[in-house]
Amino acid sequence: MSESTIESSLPEKRLFHPRAEFSQNAHIKSLEEYKSIYDRAKADPEQFWAELAEQELHWFQKWDKVLDWQPPFAKWFVGGKINISYNCLDRHLQTWRKNKAALIWEGEPGDSRTLTYAQLHREVCQMANLLKQLGVQKGDRVGIYMPMIPEAAIAMLACARIGATHTVVFGGFSAEALKDRLVDAQARLVITADGGWRKDAIVPLKQQVDKALADGGATSVENVLVVRRTGQDIDMLPGRDRWWHELQHTISADCAAEPMDSEDMLFILYTSGTTGKPKGVVHTTAGYNLYSHITTKWIFDIQDTDVYWCTADIGWITGHSYAVYGPLSNGATTLMYEGAPRASNPGCMWDVIEKHGVNIFYTAPTAIRSFIKMGDHLPKARNLSSLRLLGTVGEPINPEAWMWYYRVIGGERCPIVDTWWQTETGGIMITPLPGAIPTKPGSATLPFPGIIADVVNLEGDSVETNEGGYLAVKYPWPGMMRNVYGDPERFRRTYWEHIPPKDGQYIYFAGDGARRDEDGYYWVMGRVDDVMNVAGHRIGTMEIESALVSHQAVAEAAVVGKPDEIKGQEIVAFVTLKNSYDASEELKKELKQHVVQEIGALARPGEIFFTDALPKTRSGKIIRRFLRFHAAGQELTGDTSTLEDRGVLDKLREGEG
Ligand code: WT7
C-alpha cells in the first residue's frame, strides 16, 4: 500500500451516537453490551458460536465438535445435520410468519409480486422436485444465471433443499465468462430466464446460455430450465431445454428438506483474484447459515415489522447473504428490485422505498455517489420517513458521501452501518452494531463479535495505532470460505501464506490495506493487490489483460485502475500492438467490445492507450505503479531505478496514446 493513500485521508473527528429510541429497541443496545459480548466471544469462540447455533437454528441432528481446525482448513459443527432451506422456510411455517411476506418483488416495467413464507415454500418445493426429476442429485452443481426475479431466490433455495451446490453467475457476465464458470464447476444443469430487464433494455440470458453450451462449451450441462420473464422468442433445444411455467403445475409441492452434513458444500461463487482465472470460493452449509443469520440479525437489527431492502444482485455474495439467506433465515421480509436508476427513471429507488415503506436500506458507495450526482430533489420529492437504518458495502465510503447519505436519505435519524467484508468471509466482519457503536463517517468501526481482526505488517506483527498495514483475521469463523473449488493450493497460497503463520498461528490475508485509530476503529483503504473495484464490482487486472491479449491485434497489455468520482475506479488499459496492426480509434472500440465479449460490460475499459512498450523491470515484470500515475494524469514520482528502459516512460509522457 502506498503511504500517500494513508496521509491523504484527513483525520475524521465527527462521531455519531445512536439515538436512545433506536438503542432501546435494538438487539444489541449499548457499547457496553457489545463489548461484553465481544470479550466473551474472544475468550471462548467455540462456546460463543455453539450457543448461537443452538439458539438460532434448527438442526436435524446436533454436532459432535464445534470446530475442527487443521490450518488452513476449517470444519464447523462437525457431525451436525442441517438444511438452510429448512431454516429459511419450513421453520417459519410453524409460526404466525406462515402468511407473512417473505419476498416483495418490484419488477420492471411496473410488475410486482409478493410471496408469503407459505407461497415461497411451495414454489421452492416444486422447483426442488423438478430438479430431482431432471436428474440432479445431492452433491451435483447447478448453475444459476438469472435476472432479479423471485425465481432467482427460489432456484437457490431449491438447490439447497435437495443438497445440490449452486453457483450463481451474475447476469451481466458474458457467455464466455459463464462458460468458464460452468466448466470449472462441472455444472449438471443451468437455471436461467428467457431474458432480463436491465435499464430499459433486455438482456438475452437464454441466448448467452446457448452460446456457453455450444460446441466446445460447458459439456457437463445436461439440462436447462428456463423461466419465462420477458416473453421474447428464444430457441428451445428439445431434450435439453424446459420451460419452468409449463412444468411447475405438474409437479408436487411436497419435498422434504434433505438433512445435510454441516460441511456439505452449499455454494460456489466465483470472484476475481490476482491471476487471470477467477476463483471458485467454496461455502458450506452450517457455518454459513449461522454466520449470515446472526450478522443479519444484529447488524441490520431486523425486527418482525421491518421491510428490508438490500440492493445487491444475487450474482454477488451480498445478494446471497443479505438479500436471500440471512433475511429469510430470520423470518424477515426481504425486498428484491429488478430495476436500476437510469436516465428515464432517476428517482426509482426512492419510489420503491416510498411504495413499500422500506425500513432498512443497504447499498453501495458507488450507488450513493451516483444518487448525489442525480440531485437531492429526487429523494426530497419522496416520503422516505419509513427508513430507520442505512447500510453501505463494497468499497471505502468517502466521508462526504457518508454525510449526504446520513442527511438526505436518513434525515439525520438513521444510523449508518458501513460493513467491511468479502466474498471469502461469507458475511460481514467489521461493522457498527447500529444501537451500540458510535459511528465515524468513513470508518467500518469495530469487528463483529467472534472476529479476531488486526492490522499487521508482512511479518504478521500488529502495526502501531494509525499506521498503515494489512487487514488480517487471526482466528477461524463459521462463515469463512472453506476452499478454492478444485484448488486447495491456491487457497493456502492466496489467503494463508501471504503472511506466514506466526508461532503456529495462521493469519488470514484479506488483500486490503487498513489502519486502526486511537479508538480501535478500522479505516479500510482499499485493495493492496492487483484487484480493482469498479462501480462496486471486483475485477482483476490480469483478467482484463488476458482478455485483451486474446485479441489477434494485441501483443501485450497492462491494466490499471484510475480514480473515478462515481465508480471509485475506472479501468485503463495500455496496449502494445503486433507489428502488422495500426493504432486507430476503431481498433480501440473493437478492443473494448472484445473485453465485453470475453468478460462482460462490467469489465469494459474506460480508456485504452496504445504504446510501443510497457515499463518493465529488468526481469520483465510490468511496473503498474508508473502506469497508475500516468492514467491518473499525475507526475511520476518515486524510484525509477528498477526500470529497464527509462525511455519508455518519456514516451508514455509524450502521450503516444
Ligand atoms: C472487497 C471485497 C462483500 C461485500 C461486497 C464486495 C472491498 C467491501 C468494504 C467496506 C471498504 C470494502 C474490499 C474487499 N470492501 N466492503 N465497507 N469498506 N472496502 O465483495 O466482491 O468480495 O469484494 O470489497 O476491498 O476486499 P467482494
XYZ file of C-alpha atoms and ligand atoms in Angstrom, residues 271 317-318 393-396 418-424 510 512 524 527 533 538, ligand 1:
47
model
C -14.624 -13.952 -7.657
C -22.107 -12.554 -2.246
C -24.050 -9.595 -0.825
C -20.836 -2.089 1.434
C -18.356 -2.782 -1.326
C -15.642 -0.167 -1.014
C -14.494 2.572 1.312
C -20.521 0.695 6.948
C -19.884 -3.023 6.597
C -16.498 -4.420 5.583
C -16.361 -7.981 4.285
C -15.662 -10.095 1.194
C -16.966 -12.976 -0.891
C -14.477 -15.085 1.028
C -7.750 -10.159 3.115
C -6.959 -4.835 1.838
C -10.167 0.320 5.248
C -7.019 -3.338 -2.183
C -13.093 -2.140 -7.503
C -14.471 -6.603 -8.062
C -13.658 -6.205 -1.317
C -14.447 -7.475 -1.372
C -18.739 -8.460 0.371
C -19.124 -7.145 0.035
C -19.233 -6.870 -1.418
C -17.927 -6.929 -2.151
C -13.988 -4.026 -0.551
C -16.083 -4.296 0.810
C -15.978 -2.568 2.133
C -16.138 -1.512 3.081
C -14.049 -0.696 2.394
C -14.828 -2.585 1.329
C -12.686 -4.555 -0.014
C -12.876 -6.050 -0.032
N -14.930 -3.667 0.508
N -16.734 -3.639 1.780
N -17.215 -1.409 3.867
N -15.142 -0.609 3.174
N -13.871 -1.643 1.459
O -17.407 -8.228 -2.063
O -16.533 -8.527 -4.379
O -15.708 -9.968 -2.495
O -15.069 -7.552 -2.644
O -14.536 -5.089 -1.340
O -11.652 -4.161 -0.868
O -11.668 -6.764 -0.079
P -16.176 -8.639 -2.940
